[in-house]
mmCIF file of C-alpha atoms in Angstrom:
data_model
loop_
_atom_site.group_PDB
_atom_site.id
_atom_site.type_symbol
_atom_site.label_atom_id
_atom_site.label_comp_id
_atom_site.label_asym_id
_atom_site.label_seq_id
_atom_site.Cartn_x
_atom_site.Cartn_y
_atom_site.Cartn_z
ATOM 1 C CA UNK Y 736 15.278 32.398 5.714
ATOM 2 C CA UNK Y 737 16.640 28.884 5.205
ATOM 3 C CA UNK Y 738 19.241 29.408 7.963
ATOM 4 C CA UNK Y 739 16.503 30.430 10.412
ATOM 5 C CA UNK Y 740 14.438 27.384 9.503
ATOM 6 C CA UNK Y 741 17.344 25.016 10.073
ATOM 7 C CA UNK Y 742 18.222 26.684 13.389
ATOM 8 C CA UNK Y 743 14.676 26.054 14.633
ATOM 9 C CA UNK Y 744 14.917 22.498 13.370
ATOM 10 C CA UNK Y 745 18.178 22.036 15.237
ATOM 11 C CA UNK Y 746 16.477 22.965 18.513
ATOM 12 C CA UNK Y 747 13.798 20.366 17.835
ATOM 13 C CA UNK Y 748 16.481 17.766 17.139
ATOM 14 C CA UNK Y 749 17.719 17.896 20.722
ATOM 15 C CA UNK Y 750 14.319 17.240 22.257
ATOM 16 C CA UNK Y 751 14.199 13.709 23.636
ATOM 17 C CA UNK Y 752 11.548 11.081 23.081
ATOM 18 C CA UNK Y 753 9.610 9.760 26.103
ATOM 19 C CA UNK Y 754 11.295 7.118 28.241
ATOM 20 C CA UNK Y 755 8.368 4.780 27.525
ATOM 21 C CA UNK Y 756 8.867 4.987 23.757
ATOM 22 C CA UNK Y 757 8.593 1.777 21.753
ATOM 23 C CA UNK Y 758 10.663 0.889 18.692
ATOM 24 C CA UNK Y 759 9.552 -0.635 15.391
ATOM 25 C CA UNK Y 760 12.454 -2.251 13.501
ATOM 26 C CA UNK Y 761 12.375 -3.612 9.971
ATOM 27 C CA UNK Y 762 15.696 -4.838 8.577
ATOM 28 C CA UNK Y 763 14.143 -6.596 5.546
ATOM 29 C CA UNK Y 764 16.108 -9.771 6.305
ATOM 30 C CA UNK Y 765 12.972 -11.925 6.004
ATOM 31 C CA UNK Y 766 10.611 -9.352 4.614
ATOM 32 C CA UNK Y 767 6.998 -10.008 3.676
ATOM 33 C CA UNK Y 768 4.134 -7.626 3.041
ATOM 34 C CA UNK Y 769 1.694 -8.840 5.695
ATOM 35 C CA UNK Y 770 2.299 -5.800 7.931
ATOM 36 C CA UNK Y 771 2.231 -3.370 5.010
ATOM 37 C CA UNK Y 772 -0.043 -2.011 2.322
ATOM 38 C CA UNK Y 773 0.927 -0.286 -0.890
ATOM 39 C CA UNK Y 774 -0.472 3.232 -1.288
ATOM 40 C CA UNK Y 775 -0.054 4.722 -4.748
ATOM 41 C CA UNK Y 776 -0.658 8.124 -6.252
ATOM 42 C CA UNK Y 777 -3.866 8.228 -8.306
ATOM 43 C CA UNK Y 778 -4.315 4.483 -7.710
ATOM 44 C CA UNK Y 779 -1.394 3.707 -10.026
ATOM 45 C CA UNK Y 780 -0.599 0.036 -10.732
ATOM 46 C CA UNK Y 781 1.412 -1.745 -8.058
ATOM 47 C CA UNK Y 782 5.150 -1.248 -7.999
ATOM 48 C CA UNK Y 783 7.757 -3.939 -7.474
ATOM 49 C CA UNK Y 784 8.889 -4.706 -3.920
ATOM 50 C CA UNK Y 785 11.084 -7.705 -3.161
ATOM 51 C CA UNK Y 786 13.736 -8.752 -0.680
ATOM 52 C CA UNK Y 787 17.283 -9.246 -1.996
ATOM 53 C CA UNK Y 788 20.148 -10.209 0.323
ATOM 54 C CA UNK Y 789 18.541 -8.612 3.362
ATOM 55 C CA UNK Y 790 17.483 -5.344 1.723
ATOM 56 C CA UNK Y 791 14.251 -4.252 0.024
ATOM 57 C CA UNK Y 792 14.480 -3.765 -3.742
ATOM 58 C CA UNK Y 793 11.836 -1.375 -5.134
ATOM 59 C CA UNK Y 794 10.890 -0.173 -8.609
ATOM 60 C CA UNK Y 795 8.528 2.626 -9.666
ATOM 61 C CA UNK Y 796 9.444 3.423 -13.238
ATOM 62 C CA UNK Y 797 6.870 6.091 -14.008
ATOM 63 C CA UNK Y 798 6.361 9.385 -12.167
ATOM 64 C CA UNK Y 799 3.628 8.178 -9.777
ATOM 65 C CA UNK Y 800 4.548 7.975 -6.093
ATOM 66 C CA UNK Y 801 4.375 4.415 -4.771
ATOM 67 C CA UNK Y 802 4.697 3.874 -1.031
ATOM 68 C CA UNK Y 803 4.661 1.021 1.432
ATOM 69 C CA UNK Y 804 2.686 2.046 4.525
ATOM 70 C CA UNK Y 805 2.495 0.202 7.852
ATOM 71 C CA UNK Y 806 -0.990 -1.245 8.346
ATOM 72 C CA UNK Y 807 -3.280 -0.214 11.215
ATOM 73 C CA UNK Y 808 -0.938 2.442 12.635
ATOM 74 C CA UNK Y 809 -2.244 5.685 14.169
ATOM 75 C CA UNK Y 810 0.783 7.349 15.739
ATOM 76 C CA UNK Y 811 1.295 10.971 16.766
ATOM 77 C CA UNK Y 812 4.916 11.816 17.655
ATOM 78 C CA UNK Y 813 7.832 9.700 16.481
ATOM 79 C CA UNK Y 814 11.203 9.586 14.763
ATOM 80 C CA UNK Y 815 11.791 7.609 11.568
ATOM 81 C CA UNK Y 816 15.178 6.494 10.235
ATOM 82 C CA UNK Y 817 15.663 4.752 6.897
ATOM 83 C CA UNK Y 818 18.603 3.900 4.636
ATOM 84 C CA UNK Y 819 18.127 4.229 0.874
ATOM 85 C CA UNK Y 820 20.320 3.562 -2.154
ATOM 86 C CA UNK Y 821 19.035 4.804 -5.531
ATOM 87 C CA UNK Y 822 20.164 2.540 -8.372
ATOM 88 C CA UNK Y 823 18.604 3.899 -11.551
ATOM 89 C CA UNK Y 824 16.664 7.065 -12.340
ATOM 90 C CA UNK Y 825 13.806 5.932 -14.565
ATOM 91 C CA UNK Y 826 11.788 9.174 -14.667
ATOM 92 C CA UNK Y 827 11.832 12.535 -12.929
ATOM 93 C CA UNK Y 828 13.021 10.675 -9.896
ATOM 94 C CA UNK Y 829 12.244 11.239 -6.236
ATOM 95 C CA UNK Y 830 12.600 9.321 -2.980
ATOM 96 C CA UNK Y 831 9.890 9.896 -0.363
ATOM 97 C CA UNK Y 832 9.315 9.456 3.350
ATOM 98 C CA UNK Y 833 5.758 10.024 4.594
ATOM 99 C CA UNK Y 834 4.178 10.744 7.980
ATOM 100 C CA UNK Y 835 0.590 10.856 9.266
ATOM 101 C CA UNK Y 836 -0.613 8.713 6.358
ATOM 102 C CA UNK Y 837 -4.377 8.038 6.321
ATOM 103 C CA UNK Y 838 -6.884 6.953 3.679
ATOM 104 C CA UNK Y 839 -6.891 10.267 1.812
ATOM 105 C CA UNK Y 840 -3.821 12.331 2.729
ATOM 106 C CA UNK Y 841 -0.202 12.088 3.817
ATOM 107 C CA UNK Y 842 2.507 14.541 4.780
ATOM 108 C CA UNK Y 843 5.225 13.726 2.284
ATOM 109 C CA UNK Y 844 8.908 14.628 2.284
ATOM 110 C CA UNK Y 845 10.651 14.106 -1.041
ATOM 111 C CA UNK Y 846 14.071 14.576 -2.584
ATOM 112 C CA UNK Y 847 14.275 14.840 -6.348
ATOM 113 C CA UNK Y 848 12.453 16.373 -9.279
ATOM 114 C CA UNK Y 849 8.942 15.901 -7.957
ATOM 115 C CA UNK Y 850 6.940 18.515 -9.865
ATOM 116 C CA UNK Y 851 8.275 18.782 -13.425
ATOM 117 C CA UNK Y 852 11.604 18.992 -15.217
ATOM 118 C CA UNK Y 853 12.758 21.939 -13.150
ATOM 119 C CA UNK Y 854 16.316 23.258 -13.591
ATOM 120 C CA UNK Y 855 17.481 21.735 -10.310
ATOM 121 C CA UNK Y 856 16.306 18.999 -7.918
ATOM 122 C CA UNK Y 857 14.671 19.952 -4.629
ATOM 123 C CA UNK Y 858 13.762 18.759 -1.168
ATOM 124 C CA UNK Y 859 10.108 19.404 -0.450
ATOM 125 C CA UNK Y 860 7.533 18.893 2.256
ATOM 126 C CA UNK Y 861 3.815 19.106 1.539
ATOM 127 C CA UNK Y 862 0.375 17.652 2.214
ATOM 128 C CA UNK Y 863 -0.356 15.126 -0.501
ATOM 129 C CA UNK Y 864 -3.854 14.075 -1.534
ATOM 130 C CA UNK Y 865 -3.306 10.461 -2.466
ATOM 131 C CA UNK Y 866 -6.226 9.584 -4.719
ATOM 132 C CA UNK Y 867 -5.733 12.469 -7.154
ATOM 133 C CA UNK Y 868 -1.991 12.982 -6.718
ATOM 134 C CA UNK Y 869 -2.355 16.633 -5.806
ATOM 135 C CA UNK Y 870 0.173 18.590 -3.757
ATOM 136 C CA UNK Y 871 -2.296 20.514 -1.604
ATOM 137 C CA UNK Y 872 -1.721 24.258 -1.419
ATOM 138 C CA UNK Y 873 1.186 24.649 -3.813
ATOM 139 C CA UNK Y 874 -0.734 25.294 -7.073
ATOM 140 C CA UNK Y 875 -2.606 28.177 -5.419
ATOM 141 C CA UNK Y 876 0.662 29.637 -4.155
ATOM 142 C CA UNK Y 877 2.194 29.514 -7.618
ATOM 143 C CA UNK Y 878 -0.810 31.249 -9.193
ATOM 144 C CA UNK Y 879 -0.559 34.065 -6.654
ATOM 145 C CA UNK Y 880 3.170 34.385 -7.300
ATOM 146 C CA UNK Y 881 2.539 34.582 -11.032
ATOM 147 C CA UNK Y 882 0.123 37.473 -10.516
ATOM 148 C CA UNK Y 883 2.782 39.363 -8.578
ATOM 149 C CA UNK Y 884 5.236 39.020 -11.445
ATOM 150 C CA UNK Y 885 2.995 40.832 -13.944
ATOM 151 C CA UNK Y 886 2.145 37.948 -16.208
ATOM 152 C CA UNK Y 887 5.594 36.423 -16.702
ATOM 153 C CA UNK Y 888 5.362 32.724 -17.660
ATOM 154 C CA UNK Y 889 4.700 30.652 -14.561
ATOM 155 C CA UNK Y 890 7.333 28.069 -15.482
ATOM 156 C CA UNK Y 891 10.014 30.746 -15.717
ATOM 157 C CA UNK Y 892 9.078 32.210 -12.328
ATOM 158 C CA UNK Y 893 8.905 28.824 -10.639
ATOM 159 C CA UNK Y 894 12.284 27.777 -12.052
ATOM 160 C CA UNK Y 895 13.833 30.833 -10.414
ATOM 161 C CA UNK Y 896 12.073 30.208 -7.118
ATOM 162 C CA UNK Y 897 13.184 26.594 -6.901
ATOM 163 C CA UNK Y 898 16.784 27.715 -7.068
ATOM 164 C CA UNK Y 899 16.389 29.735 -3.849
ATOM 165 C CA UNK Y 900 13.481 27.982 -2.117
ATOM 166 C CA UNK Y 901 9.856 28.638 -1.235
ATOM 167 C CA UNK Y 902 8.689 28.635 2.393
ATOM 168 C CA UNK Y 903 5.006 29.034 3.276
ATOM 169 C CA UNK Y 904 2.844 28.891 6.377
ATOM 170 C CA UNK Y 905 0.450 26.260 4.990
ATOM 171 C CA UNK Y 906 2.549 23.122 5.325
ATOM 172 C CA UNK Y 907 4.383 23.479 2.010
ATOM 173 C CA UNK Y 908 8.113 24.101 1.742
ATOM 174 C CA UNK Y 909 10.484 23.716 -1.209
ATOM 175 C CA UNK Y 910 14.271 24.145 -1.034
ATOM 176 C CA UNK Y 911 17.138 23.284 -3.399
ATOM 177 C CA UNK Y 912 18.800 19.894 -2.781
ATOM 178 C CA UNK Y 913 20.852 17.591 -5.026
ATOM 179 C CA UNK Y 914 19.652 14.172 -6.106
ATOM 180 C CA UNK Y 915 20.719 11.365 -3.788
ATOM 181 C CA UNK Y 916 23.856 9.698 -5.091
ATOM 182 C CA UNK Y 917 23.222 6.504 -7.010
ATOM 183 C CA UNK Y 918 24.985 3.364 -5.815
ATOM 184 C CA UNK Y 919 25.571 4.840 -2.358
ATOM 185 C CA UNK Y 920 23.622 4.430 0.887
ATOM 186 C CA UNK Y 921 22.050 7.570 2.356
ATOM 187 C CA UNK Y 922 20.310 7.803 5.729
ATOM 188 C CA UNK Y 923 17.031 9.715 5.878
ATOM 189 C CA UNK Y 924 15.529 10.799 9.178
ATOM 190 C CA UNK Y 925 12.150 12.384 9.890
ATOM 191 C CA UNK Y 926 11.212 13.705 13.324
ATOM 192 C CA UNK Y 927 7.536 14.435 14.013
ATOM 193 C CA UNK Y 928 6.536 16.437 17.103
ATOM 194 C CA UNK Y 929 2.895 17.564 17.136
ATOM 195 C CA UNK Y 930 2.603 20.037 14.245
ATOM 196 C CA UNK Y 931 6.311 20.280 13.464
ATOM 197 C CA UNK Y 932 8.331 18.094 11.105
ATOM 198 C CA UNK Y 933 12.099 17.980 10.651
ATOM 199 C CA UNK Y 934 13.712 16.130 7.748
ATOM 200 C CA UNK Y 935 17.421 15.232 7.741
ATOM 201 C CA UNK Y 936 19.802 13.652 5.230
ATOM 202 C CA UNK Y 937 22.931 11.963 6.585
ATOM 203 C CA UNK Y 938 22.528 13.832 9.860
ATOM 204 C CA UNK Y 939 22.058 17.280 8.288
ATOM 205 C CA UNK Y 940 18.721 19.046 8.721
ATOM 206 C CA UNK Y 941 17.550 20.011 5.230
ATOM 207 C CA UNK Y 942 13.919 20.979 5.837
ATOM 208 C CA UNK Y 943 11.738 22.117 8.741
ATOM 209 C CA UNK Y 944 7.976 22.326 8.380
ATOM 210 C CA UNK Y 945 5.034 23.456 10.518
ATOM 211 C CA UNK Y 946 1.482 22.298 9.717
ATOM 212 C CA UNK Y 947 -1.464 24.059 11.380
ATOM 213 C CA UNK Y 948 -3.949 21.294 10.605
ATOM 214 C CA UNK Y 949 -6.924 22.842 12.385
ATOM 215 C CA UNK Y 950 -6.982 25.674 9.845
ATOM 216 C CA UNK Y 951 -7.061 23.394 6.786
ATOM 217 C CA UNK Y 952 -10.709 23.196 5.740
ATOM 218 C CA UNK Y 953 -9.880 20.860 2.843
ATOM 219 C CA UNK Y 954 -8.833 17.987 5.114
ATOM 220 C CA UNK Y 955 -11.357 15.155 5.148
ATOM 221 C CA UNK Y 956 -9.606 13.327 7.981
ATOM 222 C CA UNK Y 957 -7.602 14.375 11.013
ATOM 223 C CA UNK Y 958 -3.867 14.542 10.249
ATOM 224 C CA UNK Y 959 -2.778 14.648 13.877
ATOM 225 C CA UNK Y 960 -2.242 10.872 13.799
ATOM 226 C CA UNK Y 961 -1.489 8.389 11.054
ATOM 227 C CA UNK Y 962 0.856 5.760 9.733
ATOM 228 C CA UNK Y 963 4.399 5.890 8.337
ATOM 229 C CA UNK Y 964 5.374 5.138 4.765
ATOM 230 C CA UNK Y 965 8.291 5.282 2.380
ATOM 231 C CA UNK Y 966 8.653 4.923 -1.340
ATOM 232 C CA UNK Y 967 9.747 6.321 -4.652
ATOM 233 C CA UNK Y 968 8.743 7.504 -8.116
ATOM 234 C CA UNK Y 969 10.758 7.354 -11.312
ATOM 235 C CA UNK Y 970 13.446 5.329 -9.543
ATOM 236 C CA UNK Y 971 14.791 1.863 -8.932
ATOM 237 C CA UNK Y 972 16.210 1.823 -5.405
ATOM 238 C CA UNK Y 973 16.934 -0.253 -2.321
ATOM 239 C CA UNK Y 974 15.839 0.382 1.255
ATOM 240 C CA UNK Y 975 17.167 -0.944 4.538
ATOM 241 C CA UNK Y 976 17.144 -0.541 8.314
ATOM 242 C CA UNK Y 977 13.812 1.147 8.970
ATOM 243 C CA UNK Y 978 13.567 2.270 12.588
ATOM 244 C CA UNK Y 979 10.586 4.101 14.105
ATOM 245 C CA UNK Y 980 10.667 5.250 17.728
ATOM 246 C CA UNK Y 981 7.788 6.893 19.576
ATOM 247 C CA UNK Y 982 5.520 6.780 22.612
ATOM 248 C CA UNK Y 983 2.641 5.155 20.695
ATOM 249 C CA UNK Y 984 4.872 2.885 18.622
ATOM 250 C CA UNK Y 985 4.789 -0.845 19.521
ATOM 251 C CA UNK Y 986 7.996 -2.828 19.858
ATOM 252 C CA UNK Y 987 8.519 -4.845 16.696
ATOM 253 C CA UNK Y 988 11.520 -6.727 15.303
ATOM 254 C CA UNK Y 989 15.193 -6.397 16.116
ATOM 255 C CA UNK Y 990 18.078 -4.546 14.559
ATOM 256 C CA UNK Y 991 19.881 -7.829 14.034
ATOM 257 C CA UNK Y 992 22.387 -6.548 11.494
ATOM 258 C CA UNK Y 993 24.431 -3.429 12.164
ATOM 259 C CA UNK Y 994 23.911 -0.834 9.411
ATOM 260 C CA UNK Y 995 27.582 -0.845 8.424
ATOM 261 C CA UNK Y 996 27.340 -4.578 7.813
ATOM 262 C CA UNK Y 997 24.960 -4.108 4.915
ATOM 263 C CA UNK Y 998 26.521 -0.884 3.720
ATOM 264 C CA UNK Y 999 29.560 -2.829 2.503
ATOM 265 C CA UNK Y 1000 27.593 -4.168 -0.483
ATOM 266 C CA UNK Y 1001 29.468 -2.992 -3.575
ATOM 267 C CA UNK Y 1002 28.073 -1.368 -6.689
ATOM 268 C CA UNK Y 1003 29.336 -4.324 -8.725
ATOM 269 C CA UNK Y 1004 27.406 -6.768 -6.538
ATOM 270 C CA UNK Y 1005 24.238 -4.736 -6.948
ATOM 271 C CA UNK Y 1006 24.512 -4.646 -10.726
ATOM 272 C CA UNK Y 1007 25.043 -8.407 -10.867
ATOM 273 C CA UNK Y 1008 21.874 -9.054 -8.831
ATOM 274 C CA UNK Y 1009 19.558 -7.036 -11.076
#
């Protein structure tokens, strides 16, 4: 099943963006929050976001997702690239990239231990209801699975499933994936084309998701357009080189520093700056 999903995702990868596409760059060289707003799970207290040596240092030391979201953006199809370096795992630990963010919901892609202390970390894609911190759809799926297994403890069943993956047709997918390596830069990429979403790590497609929004009666707002966000939970991490390309995306900023220029920062330098 996973192979078929990634094959479909690979086909999507080779589709080109429109010639008229704009590009939004943020290199965090002179970063300020005027173009951003913080969106937190269950209205959690603000996290820490600050520029250090041309990168964005972020801290979210409990298990609530904290994201920075671009203000006043309502985009449909686009591609997002972002570099991230986890430094310390302060909780369950997950790094997130979000698409179609509005006032109530977001489509979130996460790597880490996002649900509970499962036996292995995962990569997951799901609709996230921001104000209550609920992963829409997944609890119902797990209850149905439990019924099929004749009353076995739900935690035991779920632990087994996370080791092989869960793929559904309601915009929720979970697959095994290791934690991102601490002290090392990793590139995340998210490609959004209408109702399809493809998530890649260091150039490898790790998750492909289809969301049939029109059939979701629980949605209070249209999820066909929205903003872009990124963030973390239970981690201290650094972010760099955000690039968003799409037909509706305005030109913003410049990629003034080549990615490899900042990737030469050593682990020793990072520790000394904290």
